[in-house]
Coordinates of C-alpha atoms in Angstrom, one line a residue:
Chain A
X1 CA -2.0 -17.6 13.9
X2 CA -3.9 -13.8 14.3
X3 CA -6.3 -12.8 11.5
X4 CA -6.3 -9.3 11.7
X5 CA -9.9 -7.8 11.0
X6 CA -10.2 -5.1 9.1
X7 CA -13.3 -4.2 9.7
X8 CA -12.9 0.1 9.7
X9 CA -14.6 0.3 6.0
X10 CA -17.7 -0.3 7.8
X11 CA -17.4 3.0 9.8
X12 CA -20.7 5.1 9.0
X13 CA -19.5 7.8 5.6
X14 CA -20.3 10.9 6.7
X15 CA -18.4 12.9 3.4
X16 CA -19.7 12.9 0.9
X17 CA -18.6 10.6 -1.2
X18 CA -18.2 12.4 -5.1
X19 CA -20.5 11.8 -8.8
X20 CA -21.0 14.5 -11.6
X21 CA -21.8 17.2 -9.5
X22 CA -19.4 17.3 -7.1
X23 CA -16.7 16.7 -9.3
X24 CA -17.7 19.5 -10.7
X25 CA -18.1 20.9 -7.3
X26 CA -14.3 20.3 -7.4
X27 CA -13.3 22.7 -10.3
X28 CA -15.1 25.1 -9.7
X29 CA -13.3 25.3 -6.8
X30 CA -10.1 24.9 -8.2
X31 CA -10.1 28.1 -9.8
X32 CA -11.8 29.9 -7.4
X33 CA -8.5 28.5 -4.9
X34 CA -6.8 30.1 -7.6
X35 CA -8.5 32.6 -7.5
X36 CA -7.1 33.3 -3.9
X37 CA -11.1 32.6 -2.3
X38 CA -10.4 31.1 1.6
X39 CA -14.6 29.7 1.5
X40 CA -13.0 27.1 -2.0
X41 CA -10.0 26.0 -0.1
X42 CA -11.9 25.2 2.7
X43 CA -14.8 23.5 0.0
X44 CA -11.9 21.5 -0.3
X45 CA -11.0 20.6 2.7
X46 CA -14.4 19.5 3.2
X47 CA -14.7 17.0 0.7
X48 CA -11.9 15.9 0.0
X49 CA -9.6 16.3 4.0
X50 CA -10.8 12.7 5.3
X51 CA -9.0 10.9 1.5
X52 CA -6.0 12.9 2.2
X53 CA -5.9 11.9 5.5
X54 CA -7.2 8.6 5.4
X55 CA -3.6 7.8 3.0
X56 CA -0.9 10.4 4.9
X57 CA -1.7 8.0 7.5
X58 CA -1.8 5.0 6.2
X59 CA 1.7 5.7 5.1
X60 CA 3.3 7.7 7.7
X61 CA 2.4 5.8 10.7
X62 CA 1.9 8.6 13.2
X63 CA -1.4 10.4 13.1
X64 CA 0.3 14.1 14.1
X65 CA 2.4 13.0 10.6
X66 CA -0.3 12.5 8.9
X67 CA -2.3 16.2 10.8
X68 CA 0.3 17.4 9.3
X69 CA 0.9 15.7 5.8
X70 CA -2.8 16.8 5.3
X71 CA -1.9 20.9 5.9
X72 CA 1.5 19.8 3.9
X73 CA -1.6 19.4 1.0
X74 CA -3.3 21.5 1.0
X75 CA -1.3 24.3 1.6
X76 CA 0.8 23.3 -1.7
X77 CA -3.0 23.6 -3.0
X78 CA -3.0 26.3 -2.3
X79 CA -0.5 27.9 -4.4
X80 CA -0.8 25.3 -7.6
X81 CA -3.7 25.5 -8.0
X82 CA -3.3 28.1 -11.4
X83 CA -1.1 24.8 -12.2
X84 CA -3.6 22.1 -12.1
X85 CA -5.2 21.1 -15.2
X86 CA -9.0 19.7 -15.3
X87 CA -7.8 18.0 -19.0
X88 CA -5.4 16.8 -17.4
X89 CA -7.3 14.8 -13.6
X90 CA -9.9 15.0 -11.8
X91 CA -8.9 17.1 -8.7
X92 CA -9.4 14.6 -6.3
X93 CA -7.3 12.3 -7.8
X94 CA -4.0 15.3 -7.8
X95 CA -4.6 16.0 -4.2
X96 CA -3.8 12.2 -3.2
X97 CA -1.2 11.9 -5.3
X98 CA -0.1 15.2 -3.0
X99 CA -0.4 13.2 0.0
X100 CA 1.5 10.2 -0.7
X101 CA 4.0 12.3 -2.0
X102 CA 4.1 14.5 0.2
X103 CA 4.1 11.4 2.6
X104 CA 6.2 9.8 1.3
X105 CA 8.8 12.5 1.8
X106 CA 8.8 12.5 5.5
X107 CA 8.3 8.7 5.8
X108 CA 12.2 8.9 3.8
X109 CA 13.8 11.3 5.8
X110 CA 12.3 10.0 9.1
X111 CA 14.2 6.3 7.2
X112 CA 17.1 8.1 6.7
X113 CA 18.0 10.4 10.2
X114 CA 19.5 7.6 12.1
X115 CA 22.0 6.2 9.3
X116 CA 23.2 10.4 8.7
X117 CA 25.8 11.6 10.4
X118 CA 24.8 15.2 10.1
X119 CA 22.1 16.7 8.0
X120 CA 21.6 14.3 5.4
X121 CA 19.5 15.1 2.4
X122 CA 16.8 13.7 1.0
X123 CA 15.4 14.7 -1.5
X124 CA 12.0 16.0 -2.2
X125 CA 10.0 13.0 -3.4
X126 CA 9.1 14.2 -7.2
X127 CA 5.5 15.4 -7.6
X128 CA 3.0 13.5 -9.2
X129 CA 2.4 11.8 -12.6
X130 CA 0.9 14.2 -14.9
X131 CA -1.8 12.1 -16.2
X132 CA -4.4 11.7 -14.9
X133 CA -7.6 10.0 -15.6
X134 CA -10.9 11.7 -15.3
X135 CA -13.8 10.3 -14.5
X136 CA -13.4 9.5 -10.9
X137 CA -14.1 5.6 -9.4
X138 CA -17.1 4.7 -8.2
X139 CA -16.9 2.9 -4.1
X140 CA -17.1 -0.5 -5.7
X141 CA -14.0 -0.4 -8.1
X142 CA -12.0 0.5 -4.9
X143 CA -13.8 -2.9 -3.2
X144 CA -12.6 -4.6 -6.3
X145 CA -8.9 -3.3 -6.6
X146 CA -8.7 -3.8 -2.9
X147 CA -10.1 -7.3 -3.4
X148 CA -7.6 -8.4 -6.3
X149 CA -4.6 -7.0 -4.3
X150 CA -5.2 -9.5 -1.5
X151 CA -5.7 -12.1 -4.5
X152 CA -2.2 -11.0 -5.9
X153 CA 0.4 -13.5 -5.5
X154 CA 3.1 -12.2 -2.0
X155 CA 6.3 -10.9 -3.8
X156 CA 4.2 -9.0 -6.5
X157 CA 2.2 -7.6 -3.7
X158 CA 5.0 -7.4 -1.0
X159 CA 6.6 -4.8 -4.4
X160 CA 4.1 -3.4 -4.9
X161 CA 2.7 -2.3 -1.4
X162 CA 6.3 -1.5 -0.8
X163 CA 6.8 0.6 -4.2
X164 CA 3.7 3.0 -3.1
X165 CA 3.0 2.5 0.7
X166 CA 6.5 2.2 2.1
X167 CA 8.8 4.7 -0.8
X168 CA 10.8 2.7 -1.6
X169 CA 13.1 2.8 -4.6
X170 CA 13.9 -0.1 -7.5
X171 CA 17.0 -0.3 -6.0
X172 CA 16.0 -0.9 -2.8
X173 CA 13.1 -3.3 -2.9
X174 CA 15.3 -5.7 -4.5
X175 CA 18.4 -4.9 -2.7
X176 CA 15.6 -5.3 0.5
X177 CA 14.3 -8.6 -0.8
X178 CA 17.1 -9.9 -2.6
X179 CA 16.0 -9.3 -5.8
X180 CA 16.9 -8.3 -8.5
X181 CA 16.6 -5.7 -9.8
X182 CA 14.6 -6.0 -13.3
X183 CA 12.6 -8.6 -11.7
X184 CA 11.5 -6.2 -9.0
X185 CA 10.5 -3.7 -11.2
X186 CA 8.3 -6.2 -13.4
X187 CA 6.6 -7.5 -10.4
X188 CA 5.3 -4.5 -10.6
X189 CA 4.7 -3.6 -13.9
X190 CA 3.0 -7.6 -13.5
X191 CA 1.1 -6.8 -10.2
X192 CA -0.3 -2.9 -11.5
X193 CA -1.4 -5.7 -15.3
X194 CA -3.9 -7.5 -12.8
X195 CA -5.6 -4.6 -10.5
X196 CA -5.9 -2.8 -13.5
X197 CA -8.1 -6.0 -15.3
X198 CA -9.6 -6.2 -11.6
X199 CA -10.8 -2.2 -12.7
X200 CA -12.2 -3.2 -16.3
X201 CA -15.2 -3.5 -17.8
X202 CA -16.4 -1.4 -14.6
X203 CA -18.7 1.1 -16.9
X204 CA -21.4 2.4 -15.9
Chain B
X1 CA 11.8 8.8 -30.6
X2 CA 14.0 5.9 -31.1
X3 CA 11.9 2.6 -31.3
X4 CA 15.3 1.6 -29.5
X5 CA 14.6 3.8 -26.8
X6 CA 10.5 3.4 -26.5
X7 CA 11.3 0.0 -26.5
X8 CA 13.1 0.4 -23.3
X9 CA 11.8 2.8 -21.2
X10 CA 8.1 1.2 -22.0
X11 CA 8.4 -1.3 -19.7
X12 CA 8.3 2.0 -16.9
X13 CA 5.3 3.1 -17.8
X14 CA 3.8 1.1 -14.7
X15 CA 5.5 2.4 -12.0
X16 CA 5.7 6.3 -13.2
X17 CA 1.9 6.5 -12.9
X18 CA 2.6 4.3 -9.6
X19 CA 4.6 7.0 -8.3
X20 CA 7.8 4.9 -8.4
X21 CA 10.7 6.0 -10.5
X22 CA 13.0 8.1 -9.5
X23 CA 16.0 10.6 -10.6
X24 CA 17.5 10.6 -13.5
X25 CA 15.3 7.4 -15.3
X26 CA 12.9 8.9 -13.9
X27 CA 13.6 12.1 -15.8
X28 CA 14.7 10.1 -19.0
X29 CA 11.0 9.1 -19.5
X30 CA 9.5 11.6 -18.8
X31 CA 11.3 12.9 -21.5
X32 CA 9.6 10.5 -23.7
X33 CA 6.2 10.1 -22.7
X34 CA 6.3 13.8 -23.9
X35 CA 6.2 12.0 -27.5
X36 CA 5.4 8.9 -26.7
X37 CA 1.8 8.5 -27.2
X38 CA 1.8 4.3 -26.4
X39 CA 3.1 5.4 -23.3
X40 CA 0.8 7.6 -22.4
X41 CA -2.1 6.1 -23.1
X42 CA -0.1 3.8 -20.9
X43 CA 0.0 5.6 -19.0
X44 CA -4.0 6.8 -18.2
X45 CA -4.5 3.4 -18.3
X46 CA -2.9 3.0 -14.4
X47 CA -4.4 6.0 -13.1
X48 CA -7.5 4.3 -12.2
X49 CA -5.6 2.1 -10.7
X50 CA -2.8 3.7 -8.5
X51 CA -6.0 6.0 -7.0
X52 CA -8.0 2.9 -6.1
X53 CA -4.7 2.0 -4.0
X54 CA -4.8 5.6 -3.0
X55 CA -8.7 5.2 -1.4
X56 CA -8.3 2.2 -0.4
X57 CA -6.8 1.9 2.6
X58 CA -8.2 2.5 5.7
X59 CA -10.6 5.5 6.1
X60 CA -10.1 7.0 9.2
X61 CA -11.4 11.0 10.1
X62 CA -8.2 13.6 11.5
X63 CA -8.3 16.1 14.3
X64 CA -12.0 18.7 13.6
X65 CA -9.4 21.6 14.7
X66 CA -7.0 20.6 11.8
X67 CA -10.1 22.3 9.8
X68 CA -8.5 25.9 11.5
X69 CA -4.9 25.1 11.2
X70 CA -5.0 24.3 7.7
X71 CA -7.1 27.4 6.5
X72 CA -5.4 29.4 8.9
X73 CA -1.8 28.3 7.2
X74 CA -2.3 29.5 4.1
X75 CA -4.2 33.0 5.2
X76 CA -1.2 34.9 5.3
X77 CA -0.1 34.0 1.4
X78 CA -1.8 34.1 -2.4
X79 CA -1.9 31.6 -4.0
X80 CA -0.4 31.8 -7.9
X81 CA -2.6 33.6 -9.9
X82 CA -4.4 32.3 -12.7
X83 CA -2.9 32.2 -15.9
X84 CA -5.3 31.2 -18.9
X85 CA -9.3 31.1 -18.9
X86 CA -10.2 27.7 -18.4
X87 CA -13.0 25.5 -19.4
X88 CA -14.8 23.9 -16.6
X89 CA -14.6 19.9 -17.8
X90 CA -18.0 18.2 -16.5
X91 CA -16.5 15.3 -18.4
X92 CA -17.5 12.6 -15.2
X93 CA -19.5 10.2 -16.6
X94 CA -19.6 6.7 -13.6
X95 CA -22.6 5.8 -12.5
X96 CA -21.6 6.1 -8.4
X97 CA -23.4 3.2 -5.7
X98 CA -25.3 3.7 -3.3
X99 CA -23.6 3.9 0.3
X100 CA -25.7 0.5 0.9
X101 CA -24.0 -1.4 -2.4
X102 CA -20.9 0.3 -0.3
X103 CA -20.6 -1.7 2.6
X104 CA -21.6 -4.9 1.1
X105 CA -18.4 -4.8 -1.4
X106 CA -16.8 -4.3 2.6
X107 CA -18.6 -6.9 3.9
X108 CA -16.9 -9.1 0.8
X109 CA -13.6 -7.6 1.8
X110 CA -13.6 -8.5 5.2
X111 CA -13.7 -11.8 4.2
X112 CA -10.9 -11.7 1.9
X113 CA -8.7 -10.2 3.8
X114 CA -6.0 -12.0 4.5
X115 CA -3.4 -13.0 2.0
X116 CA -3.5 -16.9 0.9
X117 CA -6.4 -18.0 3.1
X118 CA -9.8 -19.3 2.8
X119 CA -13.0 -18.7 4.7
X120 CA -12.4 -22.1 5.6
X121 CA -8.9 -22.0 7.3
X122 CA -8.7 -23.7 10.6
X123 CA -7.7 -22.5 13.0
X124 CA -4.4 -21.4 13.0
X125 CA -2.3 -22.4 16.5
X126 CA 1.3 -19.5 17.0
X127 CA 3.9 -19.2 19.2
X128 CA 3.6 -15.9 20.0
X129 CA 0.1 -14.6 22.3
X130 CA 0.9 -11.0 23.1
X131 CA 1.0 -8.8 18.7
X132 CA 4.3 -6.4 19.2
X133 CA 4.7 -6.0 15.2
X134 CA 1.7 -3.0 15.0
X135 CA 3.5 -1.1 18.3
X136 CA 6.8 -1.3 16.2
X137 CA 6.1 0.4 12.8
X138 CA 3.7 3.5 15.3
X139 CA 5.7 6.4 16.9
X140 CA 4.4 7.9 20.0
X141 CA 1.2 8.9 19.8
X142 CA -0.3 11.3 21.8
X143 CA -4.2 10.5 22.2
X144 CA -4.0 6.5 23.6
X145 CA -7.3 6.0 21.2
X146 CA -5.5 7.1 18.6
X147 CA -3.2 4.2 19.3
X148 CA -5.7 1.8 19.5
X149 CA -7.4 3.4 16.8
X150 CA -4.2 3.1 14.6
X151 CA -3.4 -0.4 16.2
X152 CA -6.9 -2.3 14.5
X153 CA -6.4 -1.1 11.4
X154 CA -2.6 -2.3 11.3
X155 CA -3.3 -5.1 8.5
X156 CA -1.4 -8.5 8.0
X157 CA -0.3 -7.0 4.9
X158 CA 1.1 -4.1 6.4
X159 CA 2.8 -6.6 9.8
X160 CA 4.7 -8.5 6.5
X161 CA 5.9 -5.1 5.3
X162 CA 6.5 -3.9 9.0
X163 CA 8.7 -7.1 8.8
X164 CA 10.6 -6.6 5.1
X165 CA 11.6 -3.3 6.9
X166 CA 12.7 -3.7 9.8
X167 CA 16.3 -3.1 10.4
X168 CA 17.5 -6.8 11.1
X169 CA 15.3 -8.6 8.4
X170 CA 16.9 -11.9 7.6
X171 CA 15.9 -14.5 4.5
X172 CA 15.9 -17.9 4.6
X173 CA 15.3 -20.3 1.1
X174 CA 13.2 -23.6 1.6
X175 CA 14.1 -26.1 -1.0
X176 CA 11.1 -28.9 -2.2
X177 CA 12.4 -32.2 -0.3
X178 CA 12.0 -35.5 -2.7
X179 CA 8.4 -35.8 -1.3
X180 CA 7.9 -32.1 -3.2
X181 CA 10.4 -31.4 -5.1
X182 CA 8.9 -28.4 -6.9
X183 CA 8.1 -26.9 -4.3
X184 CA 9.3 -23.8 -2.7
X185 CA 9.4 -21.6 0.5
X186 CA 10.8 -18.0 1.9
X187 CA 11.0 -16.8 5.0
X188 CA 11.5 -12.8 6.4
X189 CA 12.4 -13.3 9.9
X190 CA 13.0 -9.9 12.1
X191 CA 13.4 -10.7 16.0
X192 CA 11.4 -7.3 16.9
X193 CA 8.8 -7.3 14.2
X194 CA 7.6 -11.8 13.6
X195 CA 8.2 -13.3 10.5
X196 CA 6.8 -14.2 6.6
X197 CA 6.5 -16.9 5.2
X198 CA 5.0 -17.3 1.0
X199 CA 5.9 -21.3 -0.2
X200 CA 4.6 -22.4 -3.2
X201 CA 3.8 -25.2 -4.9
X202 CA 3.1 -27.5 -2.1
X203 CA 1.3 -29.9 -2.8
X204 CA -2.6 -31.0 -1.9
X205 CA -3.5 -31.9 1.4
X206 CA -4.5 -35.2 1.9
X207 CA -7.5 -35.2 4.7
X208 CA -7.2 -35.3 7.5
X209 CA -3.7 -33.1 8.0
X210 CA -2.1 -30.2 6.8
X211 CA 1.0 -28.3 7.1
X212 CA 2.9 -26.9 9.5
X213 CA 5.9 -24.8 10.2
X214 CA 8.6 -25.1 12.4
X215 CA 11.3 -22.6 13.4
X216 CA 13.7 -24.7 14.6
X217 CA 16.5 -23.8 16.9
X218 CA 19.8 -24.2 18.6
X219 CA 17.2 -26.3 21.7
X220 CA 13.7 -27.6 20.0
X221 CA 11.9 -26.9 16.8
X222 CA 8.9 -24.5 17.3
X223 CA 5.3 -24.7 15.6
X224 CA 5.3 -20.9 14.0
X225 CA 1.6 -21.9 12.8
X226 CA -0.8 -24.1 10.5
X227 CA -0.3 -23.7 6.9
X228 CA -3.7 -24.2 4.1
X229 CA -2.3 -24.3 0.6
X230 CA -5.1 -22.3 -2.1
X231 CA -6.3 -24.6 -5.5
X232 CA -2.4 -23.4 -7.2
X233 CA -0.1 -25.0 -4.5
X234 CA 0.6 -21.4 -2.9
X235 CA 0.5 -20.1 1.0
X236 CA 1.5 -17.1 3.3
X237 CA 1.1 -16.4 6.8
X238 CA 2.3 -13.6 9.4
X239 CA 3.6 -14.0 12.2
X240 CA 4.4 -12.7 15.5
X241 CA 7.1 -14.6 17.1
X242 CA 8.3 -13.3 21.0
X243 CA 10.9 -11.4 21.4
X244 CA 13.3 -14.2 23.2
X245 CA 13.3 -16.6 20.4
X246 CA 16.4 -18.1 20.2
X247 CA 18.1 -18.0 16.6
X248 CA 16.8 -20.1 14.1
X249 CA 19.3 -22.7 12.9
X250 CA 16.9 -23.6 10.5
X251 CA 13.3 -23.9 9.1
X252 CA 11.3 -26.4 8.0
X253 CA 7.8 -27.4 6.5
X254 CA 5.8 -31.4 7.6
X255 CA 2.6 -32.7 7.1
X256 CA 0.8 -33.5 10.5
X257 CA -2.8 -34.7 11.3
X258 CA -4.8 -31.7 11.5
X259 CA -4.5 -29.3 14.5
X260 CA -1.0 -30.0 14.1
X261 CA 1.7 -31.2 17.1
X262 CA 3.5 -30.2 19.5
X263 CA 6.7 -31.9 17.5
X264 CA 7.5 -32.4 14.4
X265 CA 6.6 -35.9 12.9
X266 CA 5.6 -35.3 10.1
X267 CA 7.2 -35.9 6.4
X268 CA 8.9 -32.9 5.2
X269 CA 8.5 -30.4 2.7
X270 CA 9.9 -27.8 3.4
X271 CA 13.1 -27.3 4.7
X272 CA 15.3 -24.3 4.4
X273 CA 19.0 -22.6 6.7
X274 CA 19.0 -19.4 7.3
X275 CA 21.4 -17.2 5.3
X276 CA 24.1 -14.3 6.6
X277 CA 23.6 -12.4 8.6
X278 CA 21.2 -13.6 10.3

């Protein structure tokens, strides 16, 4: 069978990867954004647009829609900067959770359209969980999680990815896989626990 | 907070961190979360995992014009006022690898990408020659360059998701035959998007042999590929199938000589027939 090679991570990382200084820079930028400083927003864009776009593209699978999502994310960051509490998590993680929500909104809306007779209201995907991790992930940790995903039992992995990347609700996943709802929830939790273990012991 | 509530809701902490809870369930969990330290700690413990998932996607740079569009879009708006003084929090203690270390880790990943296969796996032959899976998951794009780019990044994992998300997907459960009674298999097949096959508890392969997957049609069995389980007896494969494949009446896994055969000759290990709807 075809082996799909995904060698894209070999691309040169032209954007700066975060570190302590960058996280400090992010905190300062978000404060300035809250005060109406557009240069600060540009700052955040320069640092995080690639990660935001990459996630959006993975979910919506359409270049121009993904760019629209990026625009929405930074607009939301612009209007909600004052609400972001640095004690609750890194700015970078916050932007990515917004990106996922807005991307899932689009995917779900697109999915609903063929079936709807008229205007079918698709509820906006709930905004990101407010409890985040403070520290930023090292590249090596990201690689570890990515590798751990490939080692997950197939049904755990598929349930996790249907939830995270396809934005299916638990019930929708259960229906699609023809599995009991409880089984789906347990599988996803087990997958997350395994991935969390793969991150363990990564302290600097 | 009652113990009963916590016990029932605690299991949802991972789903909540993933952003996978909606509606009433989410509201119930959130309201429980406000008063439960344990659940808060649990949610926090999953947050780095979710962040890693978000960052583990293929990296792509948006068009250079986007920057201007984003900044123009906020030009007219005023953001919400800062409503409290905030101390700048600089707790970031993780050390970052150099770029060289990161590229090395990425190299390891590329080799491990394919689900269920080891680096030593043999060639697998399939019946379809042209990949349709990635095309159907893409909407029309403006630039060919962009289409080609996104296609390249569509991994096997995405292809299997595409099959599962197909409107015409049907499931086939395969049962272990007398020679391997505890083996199980499941296939999801979509005429438009291809086939995902997963099996577990397959006995280890004898030397010089390989498992072969068959799609049994009214006319003749068609080979869907060769399978080499891992040490735990598990294997997963995502397979292109031609759109003109006759509707399967059954699927089977047989044990064949290394390299596979044109028509099944060996013992059946897994057999299944589609449920309703195929």
